[in-house]
Short mmCIF file of C-alpha atoms and ligand atoms in Angstrom, two decimals:
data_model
loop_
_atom_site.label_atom_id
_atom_site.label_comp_id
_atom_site.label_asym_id
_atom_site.label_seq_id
_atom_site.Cartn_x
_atom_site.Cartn_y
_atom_site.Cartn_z
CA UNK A 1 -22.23 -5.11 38.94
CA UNK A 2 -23.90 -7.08 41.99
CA UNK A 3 -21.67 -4.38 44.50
CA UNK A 4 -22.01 -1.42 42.65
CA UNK A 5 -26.02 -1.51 42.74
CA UNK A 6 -26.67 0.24 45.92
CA UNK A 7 -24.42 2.69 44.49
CA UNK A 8 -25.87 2.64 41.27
CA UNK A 9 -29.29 3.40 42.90
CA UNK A 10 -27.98 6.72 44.34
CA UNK A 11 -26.81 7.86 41.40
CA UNK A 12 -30.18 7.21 39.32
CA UNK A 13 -31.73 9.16 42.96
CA UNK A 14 -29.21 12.15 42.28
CA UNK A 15 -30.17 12.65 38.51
CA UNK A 16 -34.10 12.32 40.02
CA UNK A 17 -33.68 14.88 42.49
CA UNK A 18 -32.01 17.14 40.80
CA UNK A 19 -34.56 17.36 37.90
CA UNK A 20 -36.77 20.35 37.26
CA UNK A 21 -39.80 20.91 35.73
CA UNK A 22 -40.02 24.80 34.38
CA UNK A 23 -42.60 26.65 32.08
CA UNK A 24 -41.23 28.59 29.74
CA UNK A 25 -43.71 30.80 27.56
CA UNK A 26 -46.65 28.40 28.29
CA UNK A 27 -44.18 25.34 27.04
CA UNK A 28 -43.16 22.35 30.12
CA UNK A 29 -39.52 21.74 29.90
CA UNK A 30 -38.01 18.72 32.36
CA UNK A 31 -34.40 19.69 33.28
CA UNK A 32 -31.33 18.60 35.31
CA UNK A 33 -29.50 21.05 37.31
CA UNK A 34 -25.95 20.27 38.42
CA UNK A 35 -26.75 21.04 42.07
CA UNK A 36 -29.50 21.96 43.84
CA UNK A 37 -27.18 24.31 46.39
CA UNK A 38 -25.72 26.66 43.69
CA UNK A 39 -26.23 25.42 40.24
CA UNK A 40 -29.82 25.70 39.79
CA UNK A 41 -29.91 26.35 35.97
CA UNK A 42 -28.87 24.08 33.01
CA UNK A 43 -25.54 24.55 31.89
CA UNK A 44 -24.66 23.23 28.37
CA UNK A 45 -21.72 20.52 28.69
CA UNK A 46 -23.17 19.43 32.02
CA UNK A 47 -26.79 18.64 30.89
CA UNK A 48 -24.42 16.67 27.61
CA UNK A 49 -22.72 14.73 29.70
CA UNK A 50 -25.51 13.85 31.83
CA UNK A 51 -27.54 12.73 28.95
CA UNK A 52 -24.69 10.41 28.31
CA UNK A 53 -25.50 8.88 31.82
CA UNK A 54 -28.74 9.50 31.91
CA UNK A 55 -29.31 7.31 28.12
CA UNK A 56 -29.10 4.38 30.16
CA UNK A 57 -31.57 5.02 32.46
CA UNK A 58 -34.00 6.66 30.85
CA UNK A 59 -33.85 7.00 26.67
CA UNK A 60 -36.36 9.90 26.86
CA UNK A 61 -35.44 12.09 29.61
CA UNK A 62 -31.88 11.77 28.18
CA UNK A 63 -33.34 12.98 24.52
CA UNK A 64 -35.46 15.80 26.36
CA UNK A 65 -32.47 16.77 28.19
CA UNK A 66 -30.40 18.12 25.25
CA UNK A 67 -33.51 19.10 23.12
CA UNK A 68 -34.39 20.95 26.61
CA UNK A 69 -30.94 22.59 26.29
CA UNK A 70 -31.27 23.82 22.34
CA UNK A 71 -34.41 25.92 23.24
CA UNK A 72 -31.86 28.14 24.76
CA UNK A 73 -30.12 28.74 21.06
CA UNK A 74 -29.68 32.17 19.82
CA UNK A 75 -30.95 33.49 16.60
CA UNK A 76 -27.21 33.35 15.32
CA UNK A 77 -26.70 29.96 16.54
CA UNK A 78 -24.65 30.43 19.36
CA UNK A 79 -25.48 27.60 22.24
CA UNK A 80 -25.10 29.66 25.44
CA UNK A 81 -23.44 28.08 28.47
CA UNK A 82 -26.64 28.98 30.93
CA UNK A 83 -29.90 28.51 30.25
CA UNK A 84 -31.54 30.05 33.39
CA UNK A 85 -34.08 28.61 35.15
CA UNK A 86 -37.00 31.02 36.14
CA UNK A 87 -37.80 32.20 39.37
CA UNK A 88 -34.54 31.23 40.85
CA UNK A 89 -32.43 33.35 42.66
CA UNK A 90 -29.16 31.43 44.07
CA UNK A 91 -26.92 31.77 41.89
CA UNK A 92 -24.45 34.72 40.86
CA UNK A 93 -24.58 35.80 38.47
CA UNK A 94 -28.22 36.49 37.63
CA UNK A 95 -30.10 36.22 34.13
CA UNK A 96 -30.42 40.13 34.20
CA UNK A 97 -26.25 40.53 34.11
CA UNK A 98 -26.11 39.66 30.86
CA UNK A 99 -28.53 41.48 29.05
CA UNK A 100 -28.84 39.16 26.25
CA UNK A 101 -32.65 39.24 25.58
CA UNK A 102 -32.88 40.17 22.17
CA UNK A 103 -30.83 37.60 20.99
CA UNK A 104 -32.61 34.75 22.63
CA UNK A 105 -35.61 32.95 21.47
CA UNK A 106 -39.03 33.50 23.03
CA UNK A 107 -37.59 35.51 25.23
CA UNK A 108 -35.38 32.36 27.14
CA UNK A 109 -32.89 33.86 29.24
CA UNK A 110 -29.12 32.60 28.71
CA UNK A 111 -25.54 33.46 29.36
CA UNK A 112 -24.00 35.38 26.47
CA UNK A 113 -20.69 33.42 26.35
CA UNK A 114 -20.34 29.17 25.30
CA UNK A 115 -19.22 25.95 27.10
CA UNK A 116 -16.73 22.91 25.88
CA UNK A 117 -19.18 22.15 23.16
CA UNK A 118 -20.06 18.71 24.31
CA UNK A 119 -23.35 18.38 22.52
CA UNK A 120 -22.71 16.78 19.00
CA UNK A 121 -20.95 13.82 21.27
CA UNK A 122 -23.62 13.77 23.94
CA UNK A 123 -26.17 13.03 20.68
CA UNK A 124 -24.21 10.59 19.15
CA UNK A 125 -23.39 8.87 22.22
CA UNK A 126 -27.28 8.67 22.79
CA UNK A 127 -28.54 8.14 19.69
CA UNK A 128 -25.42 4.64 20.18
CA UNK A 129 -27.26 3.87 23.29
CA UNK A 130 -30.81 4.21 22.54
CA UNK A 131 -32.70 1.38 21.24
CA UNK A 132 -35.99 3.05 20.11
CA UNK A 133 -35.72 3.80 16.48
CA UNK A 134 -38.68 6.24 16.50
CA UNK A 135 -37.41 8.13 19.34
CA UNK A 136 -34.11 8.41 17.64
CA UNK A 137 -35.44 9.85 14.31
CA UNK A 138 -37.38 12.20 16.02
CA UNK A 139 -34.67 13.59 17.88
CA UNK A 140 -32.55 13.85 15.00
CA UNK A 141 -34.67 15.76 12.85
CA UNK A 142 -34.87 18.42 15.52
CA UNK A 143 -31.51 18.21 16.84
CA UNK A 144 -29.24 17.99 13.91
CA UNK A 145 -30.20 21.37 12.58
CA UNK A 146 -29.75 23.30 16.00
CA UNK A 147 -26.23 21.74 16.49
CA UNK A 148 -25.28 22.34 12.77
CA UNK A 149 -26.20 25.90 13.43
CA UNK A 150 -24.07 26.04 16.62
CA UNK A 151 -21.07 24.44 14.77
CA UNK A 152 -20.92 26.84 12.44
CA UNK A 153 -21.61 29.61 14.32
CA UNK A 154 -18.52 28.71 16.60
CA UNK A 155 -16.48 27.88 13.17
CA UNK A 156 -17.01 31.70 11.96
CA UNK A 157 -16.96 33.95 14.81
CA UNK A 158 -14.11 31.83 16.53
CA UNK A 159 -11.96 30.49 14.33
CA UNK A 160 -12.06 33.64 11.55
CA UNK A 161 -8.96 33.32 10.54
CA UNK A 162 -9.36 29.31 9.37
CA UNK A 163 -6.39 27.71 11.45
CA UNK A 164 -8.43 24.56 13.02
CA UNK A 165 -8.85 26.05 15.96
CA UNK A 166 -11.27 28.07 18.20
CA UNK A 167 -11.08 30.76 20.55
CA UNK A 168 -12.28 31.14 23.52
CA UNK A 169 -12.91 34.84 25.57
CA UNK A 170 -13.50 33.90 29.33
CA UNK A 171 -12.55 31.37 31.78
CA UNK A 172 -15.91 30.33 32.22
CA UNK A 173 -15.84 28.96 28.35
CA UNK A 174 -13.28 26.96 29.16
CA UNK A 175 -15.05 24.77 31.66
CA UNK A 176 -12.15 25.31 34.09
CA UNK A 177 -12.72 28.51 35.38
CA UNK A 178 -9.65 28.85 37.74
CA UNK A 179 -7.40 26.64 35.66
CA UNK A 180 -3.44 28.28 36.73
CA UNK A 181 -3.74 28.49 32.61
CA UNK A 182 -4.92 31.68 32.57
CA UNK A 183 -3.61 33.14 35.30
CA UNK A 184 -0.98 35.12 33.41
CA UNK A 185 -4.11 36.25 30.89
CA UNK A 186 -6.47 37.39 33.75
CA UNK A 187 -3.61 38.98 35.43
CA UNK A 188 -3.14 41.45 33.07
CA UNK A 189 -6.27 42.78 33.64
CA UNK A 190 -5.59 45.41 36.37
CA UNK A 191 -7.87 45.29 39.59
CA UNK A 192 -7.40 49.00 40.47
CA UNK A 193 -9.07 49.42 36.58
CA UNK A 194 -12.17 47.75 37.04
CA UNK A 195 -15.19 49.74 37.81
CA UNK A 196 -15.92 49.98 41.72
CA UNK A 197 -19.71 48.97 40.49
CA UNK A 198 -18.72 45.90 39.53
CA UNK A 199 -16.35 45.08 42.62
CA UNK A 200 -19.43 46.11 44.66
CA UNK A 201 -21.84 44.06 43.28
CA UNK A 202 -19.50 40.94 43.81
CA UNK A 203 -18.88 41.73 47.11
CA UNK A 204 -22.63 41.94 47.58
CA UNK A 205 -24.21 39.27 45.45
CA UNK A 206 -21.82 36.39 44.96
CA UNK A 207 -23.28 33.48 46.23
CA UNK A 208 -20.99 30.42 45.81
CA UNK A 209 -18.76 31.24 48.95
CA UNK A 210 -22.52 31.18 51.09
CA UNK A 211 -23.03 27.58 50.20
CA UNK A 212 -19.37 26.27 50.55
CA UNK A 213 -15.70 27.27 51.52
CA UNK A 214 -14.07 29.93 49.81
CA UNK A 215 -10.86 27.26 49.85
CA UNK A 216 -12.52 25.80 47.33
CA UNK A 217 -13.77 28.20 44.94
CA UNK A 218 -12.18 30.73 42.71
CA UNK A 219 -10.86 33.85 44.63
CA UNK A 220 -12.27 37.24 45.17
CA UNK A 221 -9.91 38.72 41.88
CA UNK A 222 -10.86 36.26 39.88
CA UNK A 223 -14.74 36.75 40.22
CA UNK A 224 -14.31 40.69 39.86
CA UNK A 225 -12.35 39.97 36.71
CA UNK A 226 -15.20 37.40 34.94
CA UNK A 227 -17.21 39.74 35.86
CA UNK A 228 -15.73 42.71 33.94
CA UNK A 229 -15.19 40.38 30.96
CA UNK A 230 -19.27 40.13 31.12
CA UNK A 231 -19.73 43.70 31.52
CA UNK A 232 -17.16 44.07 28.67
CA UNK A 233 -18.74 41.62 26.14
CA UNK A 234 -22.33 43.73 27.08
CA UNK A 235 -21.04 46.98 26.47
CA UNK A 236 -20.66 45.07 22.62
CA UNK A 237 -24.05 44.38 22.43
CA UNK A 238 -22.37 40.84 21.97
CA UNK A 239 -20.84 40.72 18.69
CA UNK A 240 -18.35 38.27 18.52
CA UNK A 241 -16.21 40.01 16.00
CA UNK A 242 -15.82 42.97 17.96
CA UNK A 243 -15.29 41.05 21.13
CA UNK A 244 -12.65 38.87 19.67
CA UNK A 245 -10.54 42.22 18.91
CA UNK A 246 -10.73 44.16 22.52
CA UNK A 247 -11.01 41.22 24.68
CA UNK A 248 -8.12 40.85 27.12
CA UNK A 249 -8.77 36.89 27.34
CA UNK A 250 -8.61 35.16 24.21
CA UNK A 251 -7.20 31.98 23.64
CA UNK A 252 -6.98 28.74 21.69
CA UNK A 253 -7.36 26.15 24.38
CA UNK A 254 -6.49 22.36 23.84
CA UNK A 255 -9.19 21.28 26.21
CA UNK A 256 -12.16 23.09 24.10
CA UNK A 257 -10.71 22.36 21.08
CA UNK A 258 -9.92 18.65 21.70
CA UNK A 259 -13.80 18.71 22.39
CA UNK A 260 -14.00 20.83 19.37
CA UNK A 261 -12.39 18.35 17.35
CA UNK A 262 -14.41 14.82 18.95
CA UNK A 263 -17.60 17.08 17.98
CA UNK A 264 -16.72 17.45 14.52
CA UNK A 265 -16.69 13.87 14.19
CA UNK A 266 -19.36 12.73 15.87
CA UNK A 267 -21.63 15.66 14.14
CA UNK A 268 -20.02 14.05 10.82
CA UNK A 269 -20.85 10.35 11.75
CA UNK A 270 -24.66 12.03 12.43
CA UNK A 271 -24.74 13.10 9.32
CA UNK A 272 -23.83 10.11 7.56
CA UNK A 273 -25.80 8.38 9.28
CA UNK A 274 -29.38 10.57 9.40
CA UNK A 275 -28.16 13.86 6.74
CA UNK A 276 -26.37 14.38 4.02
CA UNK A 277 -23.00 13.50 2.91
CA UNK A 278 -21.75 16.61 1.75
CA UNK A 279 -22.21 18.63 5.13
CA UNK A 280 -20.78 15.26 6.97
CA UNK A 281 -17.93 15.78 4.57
CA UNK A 282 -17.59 19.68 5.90
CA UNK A 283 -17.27 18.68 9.46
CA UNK A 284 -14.95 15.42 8.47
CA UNK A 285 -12.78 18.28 7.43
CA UNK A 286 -12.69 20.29 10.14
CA UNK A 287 -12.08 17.72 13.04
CA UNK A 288 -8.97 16.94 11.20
CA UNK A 289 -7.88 20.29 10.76
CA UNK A 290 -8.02 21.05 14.31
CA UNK A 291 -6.76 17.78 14.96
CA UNK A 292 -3.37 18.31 13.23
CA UNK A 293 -3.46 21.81 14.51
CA UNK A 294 -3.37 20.68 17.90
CA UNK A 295 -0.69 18.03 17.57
CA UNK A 296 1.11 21.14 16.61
CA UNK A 297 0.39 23.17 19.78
CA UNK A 298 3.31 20.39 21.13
CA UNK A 299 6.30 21.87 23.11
CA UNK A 300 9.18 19.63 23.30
CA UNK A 301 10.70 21.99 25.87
CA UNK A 302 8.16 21.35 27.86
CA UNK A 303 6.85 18.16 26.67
CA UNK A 304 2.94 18.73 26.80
CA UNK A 305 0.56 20.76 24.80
CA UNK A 306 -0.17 24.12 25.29
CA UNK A 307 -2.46 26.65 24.86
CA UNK A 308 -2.12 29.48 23.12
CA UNK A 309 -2.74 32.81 24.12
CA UNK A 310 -3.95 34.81 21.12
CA UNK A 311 -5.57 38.17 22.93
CA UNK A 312 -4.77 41.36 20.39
CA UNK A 313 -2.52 39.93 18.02
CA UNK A 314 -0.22 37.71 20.52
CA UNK A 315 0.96 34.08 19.45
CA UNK A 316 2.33 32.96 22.92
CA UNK A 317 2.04 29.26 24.56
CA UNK A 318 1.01 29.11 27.65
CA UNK A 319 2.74 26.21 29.02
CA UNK A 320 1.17 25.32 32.78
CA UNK A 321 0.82 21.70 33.62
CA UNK A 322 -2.52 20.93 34.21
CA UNK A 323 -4.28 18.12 32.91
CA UNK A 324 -5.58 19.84 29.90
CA UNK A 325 -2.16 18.58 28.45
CA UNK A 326 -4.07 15.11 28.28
CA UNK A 327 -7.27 16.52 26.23
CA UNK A 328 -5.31 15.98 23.03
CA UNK A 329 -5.55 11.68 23.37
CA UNK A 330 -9.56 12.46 23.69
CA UNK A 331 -9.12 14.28 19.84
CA UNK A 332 -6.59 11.62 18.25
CA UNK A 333 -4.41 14.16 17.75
CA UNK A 334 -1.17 12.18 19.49
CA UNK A 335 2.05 10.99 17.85
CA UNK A 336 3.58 8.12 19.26
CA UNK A 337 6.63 10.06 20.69
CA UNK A 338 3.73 12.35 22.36
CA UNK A 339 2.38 9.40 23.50
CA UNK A 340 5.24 7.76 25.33
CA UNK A 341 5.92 11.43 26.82
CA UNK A 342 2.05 12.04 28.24
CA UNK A 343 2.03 8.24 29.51
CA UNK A 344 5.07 9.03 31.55
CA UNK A 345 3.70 12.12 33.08
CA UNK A 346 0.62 9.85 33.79
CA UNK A 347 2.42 7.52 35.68
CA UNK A 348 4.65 10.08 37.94
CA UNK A 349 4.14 10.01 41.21
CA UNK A 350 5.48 13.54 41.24
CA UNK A 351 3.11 15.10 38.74
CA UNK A 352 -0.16 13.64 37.99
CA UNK A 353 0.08 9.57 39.18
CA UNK A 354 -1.41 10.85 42.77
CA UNK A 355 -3.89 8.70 45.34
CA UNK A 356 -6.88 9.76 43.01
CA UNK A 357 -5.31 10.76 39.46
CA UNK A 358 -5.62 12.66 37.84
CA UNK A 359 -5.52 15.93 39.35
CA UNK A 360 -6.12 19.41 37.69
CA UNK A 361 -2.46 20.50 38.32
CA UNK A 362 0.62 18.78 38.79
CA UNK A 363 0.92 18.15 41.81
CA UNK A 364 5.22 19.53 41.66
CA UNK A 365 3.50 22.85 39.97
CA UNK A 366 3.68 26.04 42.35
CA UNK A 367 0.17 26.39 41.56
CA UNK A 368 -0.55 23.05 42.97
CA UNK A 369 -3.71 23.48 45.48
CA UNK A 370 -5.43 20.44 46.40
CA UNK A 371 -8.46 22.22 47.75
CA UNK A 372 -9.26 25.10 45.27
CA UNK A 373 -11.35 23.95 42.31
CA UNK A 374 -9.58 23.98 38.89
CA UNK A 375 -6.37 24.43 40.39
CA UNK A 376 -5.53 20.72 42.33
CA UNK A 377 -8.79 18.48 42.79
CA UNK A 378 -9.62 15.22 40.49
CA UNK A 379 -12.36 16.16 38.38
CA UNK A 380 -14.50 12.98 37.80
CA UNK A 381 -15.39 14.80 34.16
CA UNK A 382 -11.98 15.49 33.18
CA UNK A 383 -11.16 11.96 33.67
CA UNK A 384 -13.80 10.89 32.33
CA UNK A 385 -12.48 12.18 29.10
CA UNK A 386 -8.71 11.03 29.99
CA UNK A 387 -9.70 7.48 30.35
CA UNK A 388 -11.60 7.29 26.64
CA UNK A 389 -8.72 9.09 24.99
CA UNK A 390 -6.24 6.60 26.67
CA UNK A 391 -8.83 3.90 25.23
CA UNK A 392 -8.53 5.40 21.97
CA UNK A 393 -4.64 4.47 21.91
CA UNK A 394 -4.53 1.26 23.46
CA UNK A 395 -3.61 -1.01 19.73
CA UNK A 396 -0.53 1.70 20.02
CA UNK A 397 0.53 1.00 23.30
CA UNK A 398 -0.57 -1.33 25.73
CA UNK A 399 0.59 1.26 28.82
CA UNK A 400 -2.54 3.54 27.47
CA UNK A 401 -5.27 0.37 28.01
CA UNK A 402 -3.45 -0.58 31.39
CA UNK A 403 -3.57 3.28 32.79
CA UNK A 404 -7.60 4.14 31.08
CA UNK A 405 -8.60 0.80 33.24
CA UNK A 406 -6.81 2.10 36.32
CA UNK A 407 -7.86 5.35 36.19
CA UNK A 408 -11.17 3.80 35.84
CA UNK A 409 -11.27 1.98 38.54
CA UNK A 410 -9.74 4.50 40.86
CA UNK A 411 -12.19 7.04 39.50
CA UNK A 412 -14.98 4.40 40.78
CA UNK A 413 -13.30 4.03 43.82
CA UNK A 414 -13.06 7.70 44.23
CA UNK A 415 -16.68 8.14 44.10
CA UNK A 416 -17.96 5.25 46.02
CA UNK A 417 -15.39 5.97 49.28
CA UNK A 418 -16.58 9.30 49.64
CA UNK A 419 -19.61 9.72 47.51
CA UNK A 420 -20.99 11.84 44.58
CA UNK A 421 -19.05 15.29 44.93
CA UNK A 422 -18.31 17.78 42.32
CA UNK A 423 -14.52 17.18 42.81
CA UNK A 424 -11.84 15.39 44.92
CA UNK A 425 -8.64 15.96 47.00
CA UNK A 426 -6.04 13.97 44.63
CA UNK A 427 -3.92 13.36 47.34
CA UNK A 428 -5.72 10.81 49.37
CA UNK A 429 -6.82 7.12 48.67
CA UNK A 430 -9.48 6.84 50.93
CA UNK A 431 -7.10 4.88 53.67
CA UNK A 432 -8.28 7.83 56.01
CA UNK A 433 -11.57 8.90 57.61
CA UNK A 434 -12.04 12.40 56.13
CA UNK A 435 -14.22 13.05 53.52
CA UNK A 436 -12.75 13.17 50.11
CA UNK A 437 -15.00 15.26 48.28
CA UNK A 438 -14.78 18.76 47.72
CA UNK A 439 -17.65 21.30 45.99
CA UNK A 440 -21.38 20.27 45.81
CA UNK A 441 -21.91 17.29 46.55
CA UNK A 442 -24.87 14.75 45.16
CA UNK A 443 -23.75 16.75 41.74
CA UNK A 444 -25.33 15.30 38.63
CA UNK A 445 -22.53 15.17 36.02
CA UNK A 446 -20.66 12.85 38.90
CA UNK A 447 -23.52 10.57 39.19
CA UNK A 448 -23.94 10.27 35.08
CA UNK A 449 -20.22 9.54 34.91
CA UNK A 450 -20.56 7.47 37.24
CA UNK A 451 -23.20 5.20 35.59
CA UNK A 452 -21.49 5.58 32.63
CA UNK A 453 -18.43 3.92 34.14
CA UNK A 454 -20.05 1.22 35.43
CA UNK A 455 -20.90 0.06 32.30
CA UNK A 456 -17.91 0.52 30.98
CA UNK A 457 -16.25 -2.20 33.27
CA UNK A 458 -19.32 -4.09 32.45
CA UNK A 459 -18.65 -4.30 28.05
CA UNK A 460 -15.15 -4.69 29.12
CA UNK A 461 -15.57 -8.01 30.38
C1 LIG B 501 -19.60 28.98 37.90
O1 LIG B 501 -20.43 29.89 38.11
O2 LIG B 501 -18.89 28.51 38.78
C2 LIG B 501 -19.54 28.38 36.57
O3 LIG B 501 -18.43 27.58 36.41
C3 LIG B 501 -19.67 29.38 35.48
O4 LIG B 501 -20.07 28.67 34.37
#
């Protein structure tokens, strides 16, 4: 603990500096952005997995964080990805794109589309952490209803047809924007189709590529293509049902859904803890259904999970390896011969066993790029979530506790050789001198995980 307090300090600096203080209609919210160079709004699985951090820091701030976050909740319970922050004007794209006042409340301005929904976890994680009873209650009674209402929004307009689990209908829902999973979706999606006022304003107003190298961020095509889905979902005044039908991007994905599923039960666990039985009963239900649904989503051709690309009546798997293929251990959802089969993949130095595992693509894939977010770099989050599903199986193997402590520690290791970036080059071990880190750097969700770790290693002793 002694070594890791300098480090420690940082962190706690990072989560300070990067919070906000906004007005919004006469009310002061506090907030923490995930960067102060590009991502200067609250994003939804971000600010819940800072709050996991931030819980043992600060037991308030970490409360206000994710009751700062429901204010941005729609009417029909949707929890949008962005809540934006007013008067700020560097990042693309603005509040204005998405035209979704009207469905907001008081007027917030949000995204129109969702994010890995992190929140029922983030709550119970806190409420786990927190050691003020009053504090707890409080937060409960205000926060329970909000995320019930955002659970069954996603359970209507997502999952329609009942089969465990949900849809999403842009990259940007999935959390990994550039993830080679969709290519073969987003592809389809002609260039020379999309409106020339749309390519223009990317070319004019993206900002991302200002603050940082385009190496690292999603390509040109792929920014002119989120932004038609936007323009897309607009032009249907944002109903869900309608979008799910003439979207060209819809899919189940295992890494939402293995969120999905962990959400269920936590909201469940809330519930019997603070609610009522019978709704913790409901969402019992549904965290199992999705998580036999995605044990199901196995290949044994290709030994990993796979998404599945629903968009206008397909049922095709989409079977890239990436480490979404590991989400599943995070939702209990893994038999023991997918278990020996993931744990091998883990431990290949070909694939996904690299200086700093685990990286976002195999590193043997042809869409291996160590540079270019979702699509090669070691995501502290996505490990983050690796290393407690590995935890989850360790009675059933002992390989699973040995890998989620050494994936642990190099995650640590990872962060304090080259510091608090959004993402990593997985190639390197920090034996050289160049810097490691890759995106924004002093990024909060790093720090929080970061903290988080720490104290991991700490209970494990
Ligand atoms: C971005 O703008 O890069 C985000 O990932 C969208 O949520």
């Amino acid at each position: 603990m002694q070594q890791y307090l300098e480090l420690l300090n940082q962190a706690k600096e990072i989560l300070q500096r990067n919070t906000i203080t906004v007005t919004v209609n006469g009310k002061l919210y506090e907030r923490i952005i995930p960067s102060k160079d590009f991502y200067v709004h609250q994003w939804l699985w971000d600010s819940a997995g800072v709050a996991m951090g931030l819980v043992h820091l600060h037991e308030e701030a970490a409360f206000n964080e994710l009751l700062s976050l429901i204010v941005g909740q729609w009417n029909n319970g949707l929890i949008p990805h962005i809540i934006y922050n007013p008067g700020e004007s560097k990042y693309y794209p603005p509040a204005e794109q998405w035209q979704t006042v009207g469905f907001t409340r008081d007027g917030i301005k949000t995204s129109g589309i969702t994010d890995p929904p992190l929140l029922a976890i983030a709550a119970e994680y806190i409420c786990d952490h927190a050691s003020d009873e009053q504090k707890r209650r409080d937060f409960i009674n205000t926060f329970l209803p909000s995320i019930m209402a955002y659970h069954d929004h996603l359970k209507c307009y997502r999952d329609p047809e009942d089969c465990g689990l949900l849809t999403i209908v842009h990259p940007w829902e999935s959390g990994t924007d550039d993830s080679p999973r969709w290519d073969s979706l987003l592809n389809r999606i002609d260039l020379n189709m999309i409106p020339p006022d749309i390519k223009a304003d990317v070319d004019l107003n993206r900002k991302d590529i200002k603050y940082q190298s385009s190496e690292e961020r999603p390509t040109r095509a792929d920014y002119y293509r989120y932004i038609y889905l936007i323009n897309l979902f607009k032009d249907l005044a944002w109903d869900y049902t309608k979008i799910l039908h003439e979207t060209p991007f819809a899919v189940k994905d295992i890494l939402f859904n293995s969120i999905w599923e962990r959400a269920n039960e936590a909201l469940a666990a809330l519930l019997q803890r603070y609610g009522n039985q019978e709704e913790a009963n409901k969402y019992q239900r549904w965290a199992e259904q999705t998580q036999e649904a995605l044990t199901n989503t196995w290949s044994e051709e290709y030994k990993q999970y796979c998404d599945i690309d629903v968009t206008q009546g397909r049922h095709q798997a989409i079977a890239v390896p990436t480490n979404g293929i590991f989400m599943p251990l995070y939702a209990g959802a893994v038999t023991d011969h997918q278990l020996d089969m993931l744990l091998h993949r883990l431990s290949n130095a070909d694939e996904f066993y690299t200086g700093y595992p685990v990286p976002s693509t195999a590193i043997n894939s042809r869409y291996f790029d160590k540079e270019r977010y979702w699509r090669g770099p070691t995501w502290p989050i996505t490990n983050y979530f690796i290393i407690e599903g590995l935890k989850t199986y360790r009675g059933r193997h002992h390989h699973a506790d040995q890998l989620a402590n050494l994936f642990m520690q190099k995650t640590i290791q990872m962060i304090r050789a080259n510091g608090f970036w959004e993402y990593f080059d997985p190639l390197d071990d920090g034996t050289d001198d160049n810097a490691k880190g890759r995106g924004f750097s002093s990024f909060s969700w790093t720090a929080a995980i970061f903290i988080q770790l720490i104290k991991k290693t700490q209970h494990s002793k």
